[in-house]
Amino acid sequence: MYKTSQIKEGIYYVGVNDRTKHLFENLWPLPKGISYNSYLIDDDKVALIDTVDVCYSEVYFRKIRSALGDKPIDYLVVNHMEPDHSGSIEWLVNQYPHITIIGNSRTMDMLKGFYGITENILSIKDADEVKLGKNTLRFYLTPMIHWPETMMTYVPELKILFSGDAFGTYGSLDGGVVDSQLNSDGYFDEMIRYYSNIVGKYGSPVQAALGKLSGIDIEVVCSTHGPVWTEKGNIEKVIALYDKLSKYEADKGLVIAYGSMYGNTEQLAEIIAASAAENGIKNVVMHHVSKSHQSDILRDIFKYRGLIIGSPTYNNQLYPGIESLISALRNRNIKDRLFGYFGGFSWADASLRHLKEFAEEMRFDIVCDPVSMKHSLHADVVESAWNLGQIMAEKLQRQD
Ligand code: FEO
């Protein structure tokens, strides 16, 4: 038997922790695991909000039984169909064959496609409501946070928002489930990493969703990953963070991401970083793309306004790790960055041309001419690298 966590009267947490998976979506590292959150609303009618990854169906089932006993579940609300949340739907339908699945028209298309489910479904539209008894479920369609079918469910009587992936974080829930029960400090950085990795492409849809939610009184935010947000300061903080990230606004700081085969391009990066620090920039983050995971590099580029990229020329192209990084930045439509670039070459200088094309395409503010190095560091190159760090620092300082 489990002692089920109660979030508010009649609202229970029945999610699970995954501390064994190495990579979320087989892409993004999970050094501290992840939680798949699901919630039960026990009213005259019982509703379950989202399910969990199929690997945890059995634990999940035991938690639900522990909370409900033999009482049936009337509704499953599917806020999001990605399999980390929909993976236990087939199993749930087998256990509760009379359950009605609530989603929107796009959810229904995916339910049929993924799981062959076409019966006992209730397709809702934006702002539709379903009465459970004392409480009401009101649905808000919030497409592209993070798939086209995504929606949120609000219970006005309790001022609880079930937000899907939005406001979610990497990191398992160790002990507490609600922010007031745990030290939530480390989760905010993991929220930025999650956002930049998973949701970062969808700034405009996030802005549209925040606009839709702006008139709603929210006292509890129940995301599908990470802590339940209940503390006043935290609710404001996570909403403000999503607002800032989705507008591509960033703090004063500099990311230097570079590739280097034998250390020459890396020496340029060191000079630029030292110059930026000497000129007052405390937040300087350096990433060697062959060592840092792209997940962390993206997080930092979403955090800081200054971006300097360095690459050797490799087969007349960019260094492969840099090529991959700029593809990820393009994919996320990253905007409004102060940008600098540098590169090394031995016989054909191609990397700077590619970086210039990238910066122009992204409409970055290029702070000065790039630093070009043939073979190794010479005095004029050192001076030009120092100059790049200094100009970047001065432009960042003006941001205040
Ligand atoms: Fe947590 Fe988009 O799934």
CSV table of N, CA and C in Angstrom, one decimal, residues 307-366:
chain,number,residue,atom,x,y,z
A,307,LEU,N,26.7,35.5,-27.2
A,307,LEU,CA,27.0,34.2,-27.8
A,307,LEU,C,28.2,34.4,-28.7
A,308,ILE,N,29.2,33.6,-28.4
A,308,ILE,CA,30.4,33.6,-29.3
A,308,ILE,C,30.7,32.2,-29.7
A,309,ILE,N,30.7,31.9,-31.0
A,309,ILE,CA,31.0,30.6,-31.5
A,309,ILE,C,32.3,30.5,-32.3
A,310,GLY,N,33.1,29.5,-32.0
A,310,GLY,CA,34.4,29.3,-32.7
A,310,GLY,C,34.5,27.9,-33.3
A,311,SER,N,35.0,27.9,-34.5
A,311,SER,CA,35.1,26.6,-35.2
A,311,SER,C,36.3,26.5,-36.1
A,312,PRO,N,37.1,25.4,-36.0
A,312,PRO,CA,38.1,25.2,-37.1
A,312,PRO,C,37.3,24.9,-38.4
A,313,THR,N,38.0,25.1,-39.5
A,313,THR,CA,37.5,24.6,-40.7
A,313,THR,C,37.8,23.1,-40.8
A,314,TYR,N,36.7,22.3,-41.2
A,314,TYR,CA,36.9,20.9,-41.2
A,314,TYR,C,36.3,20.4,-42.5
A,315,ASN,N,37.1,19.8,-43.3
A,315,ASN,CA,36.6,19.3,-44.7
A,315,ASN,C,35.8,20.4,-45.4
A,316,ASN,N,36.4,21.6,-45.3
A,316,ASN,CA,35.8,22.8,-45.9
A,316,ASN,C,34.4,23.2,-45.3
A,317,GLN,N,34.1,22.7,-44.2
A,317,GLN,CA,32.9,23.0,-43.5
A,317,GLN,C,33.2,23.4,-42.1
A,318,LEU,N,32.1,23.5,-41.3
A,318,LEU,CA,32.3,23.8,-39.9
A,318,LEU,C,32.7,22.5,-39.2
A,319,TYR,N,33.3,22.6,-38.0
A,319,TYR,CA,33.6,21.4,-37.2
A,319,TYR,C,32.2,20.7,-36.9
A,320,PRO,N,32.2,19.4,-36.9
A,320,PRO,CA,30.9,18.7,-36.8
A,320,PRO,C,30.0,19.1,-35.6
A,321,GLY,N,30.7,19.2,-34.4
A,321,GLY,CA,29.9,19.6,-33.2
A,321,GLY,C,29.3,21.0,-33.3
A,322,ILE,N,30.0,21.9,-34.0
A,322,ILE,CA,29.5,23.2,-34.2
A,322,ILE,C,28.3,23.2,-35.2
A,323,GLU,N,28.5,22.4,-36.3
A,323,GLU,CA,27.4,22.3,-37.3
A,323,GLU,C,26.1,21.8,-36.6
A,324,SER,N,26.3,20.8,-35.7
A,324,SER,CA,25.1,20.3,-35.0
A,324,SER,C,24.5,21.3,-34.1
A,325,LEU,N,25.4,22.1,-33.4
A,325,LEU,CA,24.8,23.1,-32.5
A,325,LEU,C,24.1,24.2,-33.3
A,326,ILE,N,24.6,24.7,-34.4
A,326,ILE,CA,23.9,25.8,-35.1
A,326,ILE,C,22.6,25.3,-35.7
A,327,SER,N,22.6,24.0,-36.0
A,327,SER,CA,21.4,23.4,-36.5
A,327,SER,C,20.3,23.4,-35.4
A,328,ALA,N,20.7,23.1,-34.2
A,328,ALA,CA,19.8,23.1,-33.1
A,328,ALA,C,19.3,24.5,-32.8
A,329,LEU,N,20.2,25.5,-32.9
A,329,LEU,CA,19.8,26.9,-32.7
A,329,LEU,C,18.8,27.4,-33.7
A,330,ARG,N,19.1,27.0,-35.0
A,330,ARG,CA,18.2,27.4,-36.1
A,330,ARG,C,16.8,26.8,-35.8
A,331,ASN,N,16.8,25.5,-35.4
A,331,ASN,CA,15.6,24.8,-35.2
A,331,ASN,C,14.7,25.5,-34.1
A,332,ARG,N,15.4,26.1,-33.2
A,332,ARG,CA,14.7,26.7,-32.0
A,332,ARG,C,14.4,28.2,-32.3
A,333,ASN,N,14.8,28.7,-33.5
A,333,ASN,CA,14.5,30.1,-33.9
A,333,ASN,C,15.1,31.1,-32.8
A,334,ILE,N,16.2,30.7,-32.3
A,334,ILE,CA,16.8,31.6,-31.2
A,334,ILE,C,17.0,33.0,-31.7
A,335,LYS,N,16.6,34.0,-30.9
A,335,LYS,CA,16.6,35.4,-31.4
A,335,LYS,C,17.4,36.3,-30.5
A,336,ASP,N,17.7,37.5,-31.0
A,336,ASP,CA,18.1,38.6,-30.2
A,336,ASP,C,19.3,38.3,-29.4
A,337,ARG,N,20.4,37.8,-30.1
A,337,ARG,CA,21.6,37.5,-29.3
A,337,ARG,C,22.7,38.4,-29.9
A,338,LEU,N,23.5,38.9,-28.9
A,338,LEU,CA,24.8,39.6,-29.3
A,338,LEU,C,25.7,38.5,-29.8
A,339,PHE,N,26.3,38.6,-30.9
A,339,PHE,CA,27.0,37.5,-31.5
A,339,PHE,C,28.4,37.9,-31.9
A,340,GLY,N,29.4,37.0,-31.7
A,340,GLY,CA,30.7,37.1,-32.2
A,340,GLY,C,31.2,35.7,-32.7
A,341,TYR,N,32.2,35.7,-33.5
A,341,TYR,CA,32.7,34.4,-34.0
A,341,TYR,C,34.1,34.4,-34.3
A,342,PHE,N,34.7,33.2,-34.3
A,342,PHE,CA,36.1,33.1,-34.5
A,342,PHE,C,36.4,31.7,-35.1
A,343,GLY,N,37.6,31.6,-35.8
A,343,GLY,CA,37.8,30.2,-36.4
A,343,GLY,C,39.3,30.1,-36.7
A,344,GLY,N,39.7,28.9,-36.8
A,344,GLY,CA,41.1,28.5,-37.2
A,344,GLY,C,41.0,27.7,-38.5
A,345,PHE,N,42.1,27.8,-39.3
A,345,PHE,CA,42.2,27.0,-40.5
A,345,PHE,C,43.7,26.8,-40.8
A,346,SER,N,43.9,25.8,-41.7
A,346,SER,CA,45.3,25.5,-42.0
A,346,SER,C,45.6,25.8,-43.5
A,347,TRP,N,44.6,25.6,-44.4
A,347,TRP,CA,44.9,26.0,-45.8
A,347,TRP,C,43.6,26.6,-46.4
A,348,ALA,N,42.4,26.4,-46.0
A,348,ALA,CA,41.2,27.0,-46.6
A,348,ALA,C,40.3,27.5,-45.4
A,349,ASP,N,40.0,28.8,-45.5
A,349,ASP,CA,39.3,29.5,-44.4
A,349,ASP,C,37.8,29.4,-44.7
A,350,ALA,N,37.1,28.4,-44.3
A,350,ALA,CA,35.7,28.2,-44.6
A,350,ALA,C,34.8,28.5,-43.4
A,351,SER,N,35.3,28.2,-42.2
A,351,SER,CA,34.4,28.2,-41.1
A,351,SER,C,33.8,29.6,-40.8
A,352,LEU,N,34.5,30.6,-41.0
A,352,LEU,CA,34.0,31.9,-40.7
A,352,LEU,C,32.9,32.3,-41.7
A,353,ARG,N,33.1,31.9,-42.9
A,353,ARG,CA,32.0,32.2,-43.9
A,353,ARG,C,30.7,31.5,-43.5
A,354,HIS,N,30.8,30.3,-43.0
A,354,HIS,CA,29.6,29.6,-42.6
A,354,HIS,C,28.9,30.2,-41.4
A,355,LEU,N,29.8,30.6,-40.5
A,355,LEU,CA,29.3,31.3,-39.2
A,355,LEU,C,28.6,32.6,-39.5
A,356,LYS,N,29.2,33.3,-40.5
A,356,LYS,CA,28.6,34.6,-40.9
A,356,LYS,C,27.2,34.4,-41.5
A,357,GLU,N,27.1,33.4,-42.4
A,357,GLU,CA,25.8,33.1,-43.0
A,357,GLU,C,24.8,32.8,-41.9
A,358,PHE,N,25.2,32.0,-41.0
A,358,PHE,CA,24.3,31.6,-39.9
A,358,PHE,C,23.9,32.8,-39.1
A,359,ALA,N,24.8,33.7,-38.7
A,359,ALA,CA,24.5,34.8,-37.9
A,359,ALA,C,23.5,35.8,-38.7
A,360,GLU,N,23.8,35.9,-39.9
A,360,GLU,CA,22.9,36.8,-40.7
A,360,GLU,C,21.5,36.2,-40.9
A,361,GLU,N,21.5,34.9,-41.1
A,361,GLU,CA,20.1,34.2,-41.2
A,361,GLU,C,19.3,34.4,-39.9
A,362,MET,N,20.0,34.4,-38.7
A,362,MET,CA,19.4,34.5,-37.4
A,362,MET,C,19.1,35.9,-37.0
A,363,ARG,N,19.6,36.8,-37.8
A,363,ARG,CA,19.5,38.3,-37.6
A,363,ARG,C,20.1,38.6,-36.2
A,364,PHE,N,21.2,38.0,-35.9
A,364,PHE,CA,21.9,38.3,-34.7
A,364,PHE,C,22.6,39.7,-34.8
A,365,ASP,N,22.9,40.3,-33.7
A,365,ASP,CA,23.7,41.6,-33.7
A,365,ASP,C,25.1,41.2,-33.7
A,366,ILE,N,25.8,41.3,-34.8
A,366,ILE,CA,27.3,40.9,-34.8
A,366,ILE,C,28.1,42.0,-34.3
